[in-house]
PDB file of N, CA and C in Angstrom:
ATOM      1  N   UNK A   8       0.842  -1.211  -0.002  1.00 48.00           N
ATOM      2  CA  UNK A   8      -0.005   0.049   0.003  1.00 48.00           C
ATOM      3  C   UNK A   8       0.901   1.236  -0.039  1.00 48.00           C
ATOM      4  N   UNK A   9       0.458   2.210  -0.727  1.00 51.00           N
ATOM      5  CA  UNK A   9       1.199   3.460  -0.791  1.00 51.00           C
ATOM      6  C   UNK A   9       1.154   4.311   0.539  1.00 51.00           C
ATOM      7  N   UNK A  10       2.145   5.025   0.759  1.00 62.00           N
ATOM      8  CA  UNK A  10       2.149   5.926   1.883  1.00 62.00           C
ATOM      9  C   UNK A  10       1.447   7.220   1.599  1.00 62.00           C
ATOM     10  N   UNK A  11       1.065   7.429   0.346  1.00 65.00           N
ATOM     11  CA  UNK A  11       0.322   8.625  -0.047  1.00 65.00           C
ATOM     12  C   UNK A  11      -1.172   8.317   0.042  1.00 65.00           C
ATOM     13  N   UNK A  12      -1.919   9.243   0.612  1.00 71.00           N
ATOM     14  CA  UNK A  12      -3.381   9.001   0.599  1.00 71.00           C
ATOM     15  C   UNK A  12      -3.910   8.984  -0.808  1.00 71.00           C
ATOM     16  N   UNK A  13      -4.811   8.080  -1.009  1.00 71.00           N
ATOM     17  CA  UNK A  13      -5.427   7.936  -2.293  1.00 71.00           C
ATOM     18  C   UNK A  13      -6.904   7.928  -2.233  1.00 71.00           C
ATOM     19  N   UNK A  14      -7.590   8.114  -3.347  1.00 73.00           N
ATOM     20  CA  UNK A  14      -9.015   8.106  -3.435  1.00 73.00           C
ATOM     21  C   UNK A  14      -9.430   6.645  -3.663  1.00 73.00           C
ATOM     22  N   UNK A  15     -10.278   6.149  -2.777  1.00 76.00           N
ATOM     23  CA  UNK A  15     -10.725   4.728  -2.893  1.00 76.00           C
ATOM     24  C   UNK A  15     -11.442   4.572  -4.211  1.00 76.00           C
ATOM     25  N   UNK A  16     -11.266   3.411  -4.921  1.00 75.00           N
ATOM     26  CA  UNK A  16     -11.931   3.195  -6.204  1.00 75.00           C
ATOM     27  C   UNK A  16     -13.432   3.454  -6.111  1.00 75.00           C
ATOM     28  N   UNK A  17     -14.030   2.969  -5.024  1.00 78.00           N
ATOM     29  CA  UNK A  17     -15.554   3.125  -5.008  1.00 78.00           C
ATOM     30  C   UNK A  17     -16.004   4.625  -4.910  1.00 78.00           C
ATOM     31  N   UNK A  18     -15.064   5.485  -4.738  1.00 79.00           N
ATOM     32  CA  UNK A  18     -15.393   6.955  -4.684  1.00 79.00           C
ATOM     33  C   UNK A  18     -15.348   7.516  -6.082  1.00 79.00           C
ATOM     34  N   UNK A  19     -14.810   6.773  -7.011  1.00 78.00           N
ATOM     35  CA  UNK A  19     -14.637   7.276  -8.400  1.00 78.00           C
ATOM     36  C   UNK A  19     -15.855   6.792  -9.248  1.00 78.00           C
ATOM     37  N   UNK A  20     -16.085   7.541 -10.328  1.00 80.00           N
ATOM     38  CA  UNK A  20     -17.091   7.103 -11.263  1.00 80.00           C
ATOM     39  C   UNK A  20     -16.632   5.745 -11.831  1.00 80.00           C
ATOM     40  N   UNK A  21     -17.498   4.861 -12.238  1.00 80.00           N
ATOM     41  CA  UNK A  21     -17.036   3.589 -12.758  1.00 80.00           C
ATOM     42  C   UNK A  21     -16.107   3.654 -13.958  1.00 80.00           C
ATOM     43  N   UNK A  22     -16.318   4.671 -14.833  1.00 77.00           N
ATOM     44  CA  UNK A  22     -15.484   4.787 -16.023  1.00 77.00           C
ATOM     45  C   UNK A  22     -14.097   5.317 -15.666  1.00 77.00           C
ATOM     46  N   UNK A  23     -13.942   5.865 -14.389  1.00 76.00           N
ATOM     47  CA  UNK A  23     -12.580   6.352 -14.055  1.00 76.00           C
ATOM     48  C   UNK A  23     -11.823   5.329 -13.213  1.00 76.00           C
ATOM     49  N   UNK A  24     -12.408   4.151 -12.938  1.00 77.00           N
ATOM     50  CA  UNK A  24     -11.726   3.167 -12.171  1.00 77.00           C
ATOM     51  C   UNK A  24     -10.800   2.350 -13.016  1.00 77.00           C
ATOM     52  N   UNK A  25      -9.648   1.889 -12.420  1.00 77.00           N
ATOM     53  CA  UNK A  25      -8.777   0.967 -13.149  1.00 77.00           C
ATOM     54  C   UNK A  25      -8.371  -0.103 -12.121  1.00 77.00           C
ATOM     55  N   UNK A  26      -7.971  -1.211 -12.649  1.00 75.00           N
ATOM     56  CA  UNK A  26      -7.530  -2.377 -11.883  1.00 75.00           C
ATOM     57  C   UNK A  26      -6.145  -1.978 -11.274  1.00 75.00           C
ATOM     58  N   UNK A  27      -6.061  -1.878 -10.034  1.00 70.00           N
ATOM     59  CA  UNK A  27      -4.787  -1.405  -9.340  1.00 70.00           C
ATOM     60  C   UNK A  27      -4.749  -1.928  -7.950  1.00 70.00           C
ATOM     61  N   UNK A  28      -4.655  -3.245  -7.766  1.00 68.00           N
ATOM     62  CA  UNK A  28      -4.765  -3.767  -6.463  1.00 68.00           C
ATOM     63  C   UNK A  28      -3.604  -3.398  -5.509  1.00 68.00           C
ATOM     64  N   UNK A  29      -2.507  -2.973  -6.081  1.00 64.00           N
ATOM     65  CA  UNK A  29      -1.374  -2.454  -5.221  1.00 64.00           C
ATOM     66  C   UNK A  29      -1.411  -0.947  -4.996  1.00 64.00           C
ATOM     67  N   UNK A  30      -2.328  -0.349  -5.568  1.00 64.00           N
ATOM     68  CA  UNK A  30      -2.489   1.126  -5.352  1.00 64.00           C
ATOM     69  C   UNK A  30      -1.258   1.973  -5.868  1.00 64.00           C
ATOM     70  N   UNK A  31      -0.622   1.403  -6.897  1.00 66.00           N
ATOM     71  CA  UNK A  31       0.497   2.166  -7.467  1.00 66.00           C
ATOM     72  C   UNK A  31       0.049   3.336  -8.344  1.00 66.00           C
ATOM     73  N   UNK A  32      -1.011   3.065  -9.083  1.00 68.00           N
ATOM     74  CA  UNK A  32      -1.502   4.100  -9.955  1.00 68.00           C
ATOM     75  C   UNK A  32      -2.580   4.929  -9.248  1.00 68.00           C
ATOM     76  N   UNK A  33      -3.245   4.313  -8.244  1.00 70.00           N
ATOM     77  CA  UNK A  33      -4.433   4.886  -7.654  1.00 70.00           C
ATOM     78  C   UNK A  33      -4.059   6.216  -6.933  1.00 70.00           C
ATOM     79  N   UNK A  34      -2.835   6.392  -6.554  1.00 72.00           N
ATOM     80  CA  UNK A  34      -2.402   7.610  -5.848  1.00 72.00           C
ATOM     81  C   UNK A  34      -2.712   8.838  -6.759  1.00 72.00           C
ATOM     82  N   UNK A  35      -2.860   8.605  -8.029  1.00 71.00           N
ATOM     83  CA  UNK A  35      -3.201   9.719  -8.979  1.00 71.00           C
ATOM     84  C   UNK A  35      -4.670  10.016  -9.069  1.00 71.00           C
ATOM     85  N   UNK A  36      -5.537   9.222  -8.328  1.00 71.00           N
ATOM     86  CA  UNK A  36      -6.917   9.304  -8.505  1.00 71.00           C
ATOM     87  C   UNK A  36      -7.626  10.675  -8.108  1.00 71.00           C
ATOM     88  N   UNK A  37      -6.883  11.519  -7.509  1.00 74.00           N
ATOM     89  CA  UNK A  37      -7.417  12.873  -7.235  1.00 74.00           C
ATOM     90  C   UNK A  37      -7.571  13.575  -8.534  1.00 74.00           C
ATOM     91  N   UNK A  38      -6.943  13.112  -9.556  1.00 78.00           N
ATOM     92  CA  UNK A  38      -7.097  13.691 -10.982  1.00 78.00           C
ATOM     93  C   UNK A  38      -7.265  12.539 -11.872  1.00 78.00           C
ATOM     94  N   UNK A  39      -8.519  12.044 -12.079  1.00 78.00           N
ATOM     95  CA  UNK A  39      -8.790  10.897 -12.814  1.00 78.00           C
ATOM     96  C   UNK A  39      -8.184  10.846 -14.218  1.00 78.00           C
ATOM     97  N   UNK A  40      -8.126  11.958 -14.898  1.00 83.00           N
ATOM     98  CA  UNK A  40      -7.569  11.980 -16.270  1.00 83.00           C
ATOM     99  C   UNK A  40      -6.080  11.665 -16.178  1.00 83.00           C
ATOM    100  N   UNK A  41      -5.353  12.258 -15.199  1.00 82.00           N
ATOM    101  CA  UNK A  41      -3.959  12.010 -15.021  1.00 82.00           C
ATOM    102  C   UNK A  41      -3.740  10.556 -14.676  1.00 82.00           C
ATOM    103  N   UNK A  42      -4.656   9.945 -13.803  1.00 81.00           N
ATOM    104  CA  UNK A  42      -4.484   8.551 -13.456  1.00 81.00           C
ATOM    105  C   UNK A  42      -4.609   7.671 -14.647  1.00 81.00           C
ATOM    106  N   UNK A  43      -5.541   7.948 -15.537  1.00 84.00           N
ATOM    107  CA  UNK A  43      -5.755   7.204 -16.687  1.00 84.00           C
ATOM    108  C   UNK A  43      -4.529   7.263 -17.623  1.00 84.00           C
ATOM    109  N   UNK A  44      -3.960   8.434 -17.746  1.00 87.00           N
ATOM    110  CA  UNK A  44      -2.755   8.626 -18.573  1.00 87.00           C
ATOM    111  C   UNK A  44      -1.542   7.792 -17.946  1.00 87.00           C
ATOM    112  N   UNK A  45      -1.433   7.892 -16.587  1.00 84.00           N
ATOM    113  CA  UNK A  45      -0.361   7.172 -15.904  1.00 84.00           C
ATOM    114  C   UNK A  45      -0.512   5.717 -16.170  1.00 84.00           C
ATOM    115  N   UNK A  46      -1.723   5.164 -16.043  1.00 84.00           N
ATOM    116  CA  UNK A  46      -2.023   3.761 -16.303  1.00 84.00           C
ATOM    117  C   UNK A  46      -1.691   3.346 -17.730  1.00 84.00           C
ATOM    118  N   UNK A  47      -2.137   4.244 -18.712  1.00 89.00           N
ATOM    119  CA  UNK A  47      -1.857   3.923 -20.155  1.00 89.00           C
ATOM    120  C   UNK A  47      -0.358   3.938 -20.405  1.00 89.00           C
ATOM    121  N   UNK A  48       0.443   4.839 -19.757  1.00 90.00           N
ATOM    122  CA  UNK A  48       1.875   4.818 -19.858  1.00 90.00           C
ATOM    123  C   UNK A  48       2.469   3.518 -19.297  1.00 90.00           C
ATOM    124  N   UNK A  49       1.963   3.068 -18.125  1.00 86.00           N
ATOM    125  CA  UNK A  49       2.428   1.875 -17.537  1.00 86.00           C
ATOM    126  C   UNK A  49       2.185   0.719 -18.465  1.00 86.00           C
ATOM    127  N   UNK A  50       0.998   0.578 -19.063  1.00 87.00           N
ATOM    128  CA  UNK A  50       0.702  -0.543 -19.922  1.00 87.00           C
ATOM    129  C   UNK A  50       1.626  -0.440 -21.147  1.00 87.00           C
ATOM    130  N   UNK A  51       1.795   0.728 -21.688  1.00 92.00           N
ATOM    131  CA  UNK A  51       2.721   0.826 -22.861  1.00 92.00           C
ATOM    132  C   UNK A  51       4.123   0.396 -22.530  1.00 92.00           C
ATOM    133  N   UNK A  52       4.631   0.840 -21.394  1.00 90.00           N
ATOM    134  CA  UNK A  52       5.997   0.478 -20.971  1.00 90.00           C
ATOM    135  C   UNK A  52       6.185  -0.919 -20.641  1.00 90.00           C
ATOM    136  N   UNK A  53       5.205  -1.502 -19.978  1.00 89.00           N
ATOM    137  CA  UNK A  53       5.403  -2.923 -19.453  1.00 89.00           C
ATOM    138  C   UNK A  53       4.907  -3.989 -20.362  1.00 89.00           C
ATOM    139  N   UNK A  54       3.874  -3.668 -21.204  1.00 90.00           N
ATOM    140  CA  UNK A  54       3.175  -4.734 -21.936  1.00 90.00           C
ATOM    141  C   UNK A  54       3.302  -4.644 -23.474  1.00 90.00           C
ATOM    142  N   UNK A  55       3.710  -3.475 -23.992  1.00 94.00           N
ATOM    143  CA  UNK A  55       3.766  -3.284 -25.475  1.00 94.00           C
ATOM    144  C   UNK A  55       5.051  -3.947 -25.923  1.00 94.00           C
ATOM    145  N   UNK A  56       5.128  -4.091 -27.247  1.00 94.00           N
ATOM    146  CA  UNK A  56       6.338  -4.614 -27.865  1.00 94.00           C
ATOM    147  C   UNK A  56       7.528  -3.748 -27.520  1.00 94.00           C
ATOM    148  N   UNK A  57       8.634  -4.367 -27.290  1.00 94.00           N
ATOM    149  CA  UNK A  57       9.820  -3.647 -26.819  1.00 94.00           C
ATOM    150  C   UNK A  57      11.017  -4.456 -27.161  1.00 94.00           C
ATOM    151  N   UNK A  58      12.218  -3.810 -27.253  1.00 96.00           N
ATOM    152  CA  UNK A  58      13.470  -4.586 -27.354  1.00 96.00           C
ATOM    153  C   UNK A  58      13.770  -5.334 -26.112  1.00 96.00           C
ATOM    154  N   UNK A  59      13.195  -4.918 -24.990  1.00 96.00           N
ATOM    155  CA  UNK A  59      13.392  -5.513 -23.696  1.00 96.00           C
ATOM    156  C   UNK A  59      12.274  -6.583 -23.390  1.00 96.00           C
ATOM    157  N   UNK A  60      12.628  -7.676 -22.855  1.00 95.00           N
ATOM    158  CA  UNK A  60      11.583  -8.662 -22.466  1.00 95.00           C
ATOM    159  C   UNK A  60      10.779  -8.155 -21.258  1.00 95.00           C
ATOM    160  N   UNK A  61       9.652  -8.729 -21.067  1.00 93.00           N
ATOM    161  CA  UNK A  61       8.840  -8.366 -19.961  1.00 93.00           C
ATOM    162  C   UNK A  61       9.640  -8.604 -18.615  1.00 93.00           C
ATOM    163  N   UNK A  62      10.341  -9.725 -18.586  1.00 95.00           N
ATOM    164  CA  UNK A  62      11.186 -10.059 -17.481  1.00 95.00           C
ATOM    165  C   UNK A  62      12.251  -8.968 -17.211  1.00 95.00           C
ATOM    166  N   UNK A  63      12.937  -8.499 -18.265  1.00 96.00           N
ATOM    167  CA  UNK A  63      13.895  -7.428 -18.093  1.00 96.00           C
ATOM    168  C   UNK A  63      13.290  -6.181 -17.515  1.00 96.00           C
ATOM    169  N   UNK A  64      12.099  -5.804 -18.029  1.00 94.00           N
ATOM    170  CA  UNK A  64      11.413  -4.588 -17.642  1.00 94.00           C
ATOM    171  C   UNK A  64      11.020  -4.687 -16.149  1.00 94.00           C
ATOM    172  N   UNK A  65      10.513  -5.907 -15.734  1.00 91.00           N
ATOM    173  CA  UNK A  65      10.203  -6.090 -14.327  1.00 91.00           C
ATOM    174  C   UNK A  65      11.434  -6.064 -13.414  1.00 91.00           C
ATOM    175  N   UNK A  66      12.540  -6.589 -13.875  1.00 94.00           N
ATOM    176  CA  UNK A  66      13.777  -6.531 -13.104  1.00 94.00           C
ATOM    177  C   UNK A  66      14.232  -5.115 -12.909  1.00 94.00           C
ATOM    178  N   UNK A  67      14.099  -4.299 -13.983  1.00 93.00           N
ATOM    179  CA  UNK A  67      14.471  -2.866 -13.821  1.00 93.00           C
ATOM    180  C   UNK A  67      13.544  -2.215 -12.791  1.00 93.00           C
ATOM    181  N   UNK A  68      12.257  -2.490 -12.920  1.00 88.00           N
ATOM    182  CA  UNK A  68      11.327  -1.871 -12.034  1.00 88.00           C
ATOM    183  C   UNK A  68      11.611  -2.253 -10.549  1.00 88.00           C
ATOM    184  N   UNK A  69      11.943  -3.482 -10.315  1.00 90.00           N
ATOM    185  CA  UNK A  69      12.237  -3.964  -8.952  1.00 90.00           C
ATOM    186  C   UNK A  69      13.556  -3.263  -8.475  1.00 90.00           C
ATOM    187  N   UNK A  70      14.591  -3.183  -9.348  1.00 93.00           N
ATOM    188  CA  UNK A  70      15.830  -2.522  -8.954  1.00 93.00           C
ATOM    189  C   UNK A  70      15.640  -1.082  -8.679  1.00 93.00           C
ATOM    190  N   UNK A  71      14.982  -0.340  -9.470  1.00 90.00           N
ATOM    191  CA  UNK A  71      14.792   1.088  -9.283  1.00 90.00           C
ATOM    192  C   UNK A  71      13.941   1.316  -8.007  1.00 90.00           C
ATOM    193  N   UNK A  72      12.933   0.505  -7.777  1.00 86.00           N
ATOM    194  CA  UNK A  72      12.135   0.612  -6.550  1.00 86.00           C
ATOM    195  C   UNK A  72      12.997   0.369  -5.364  1.00 86.00           C
ATOM    196  N   UNK A  73      13.892  -0.626  -5.412  1.00 90.00           N
ATOM    197  CA  UNK A  73      14.832  -0.881  -4.334  1.00 90.00           C
ATOM    198  C   UNK A  73      15.755   0.284  -4.085  1.00 90.00           C
ATOM    199  N   UNK A  74      16.273   0.889  -5.123  1.00 93.00           N
ATOM    200  CA  UNK A  74      17.148   2.015  -5.009  1.00 93.00           C
ATOM    201  C   UNK A  74      16.452   3.193  -4.392  1.00 93.00           C
ATOM    202  N   UNK A  75      15.151   3.309  -4.631  1.00 88.00           N
ATOM    203  CA  UNK A  75      14.394   4.375  -4.087  1.00 88.00           C
ATOM    204  C   UNK A  75      13.731   4.001  -2.717  1.00 88.00           C
ATOM    205  N   UNK A  76      14.068   2.858  -2.194  1.00 86.00           N
ATOM    206  CA  UNK A  76      13.598   2.415  -0.971  1.00 86.00           C
ATOM    207  C   UNK A  76      12.096   2.275  -0.956  1.00 86.00           C
ATOM    208  N   UNK A  77      11.562   1.873  -2.077  1.00 79.00           N
ATOM    209  CA  UNK A  77      10.104   1.744  -2.276  1.00 79.00           C
ATOM    210  C   UNK A  77       9.817   0.288  -2.467  1.00 79.00           C
ATOM    211  N   UNK A  78       8.833  -0.292  -1.602  1.00 67.00           N
ATOM    212  CA  UNK A  78       8.512  -1.716  -1.820  1.00 67.00           C
ATOM    213  C   UNK A  78       7.854  -1.854  -3.173  1.00 67.00           C
ATOM    214  N   UNK A  79       8.223  -2.896  -3.933  1.00 56.00           N
ATOM    215  CA  UNK A  79       7.617  -3.179  -5.258  1.00 56.00           C
ATOM    216  C   UNK A  79       6.589  -4.223  -5.131  1.00 56.00           C
TER     217      UNK A  79
END
């Protein structure tokens, strides 16, 4: 869970909700349009075609999170 207060999904309009069980994107929910763009960027970076494998991208995410002392 994030240390930043976030808007609970049930407080958002259904069309503004996204699947985010770890509340990584949800911290942006105070501005739903920004949250949607953040989520779309995440999907593009982690799931779209790339010269890096999904595994390599996840390893980088874990490493950067560790360097930032942020649980992944």
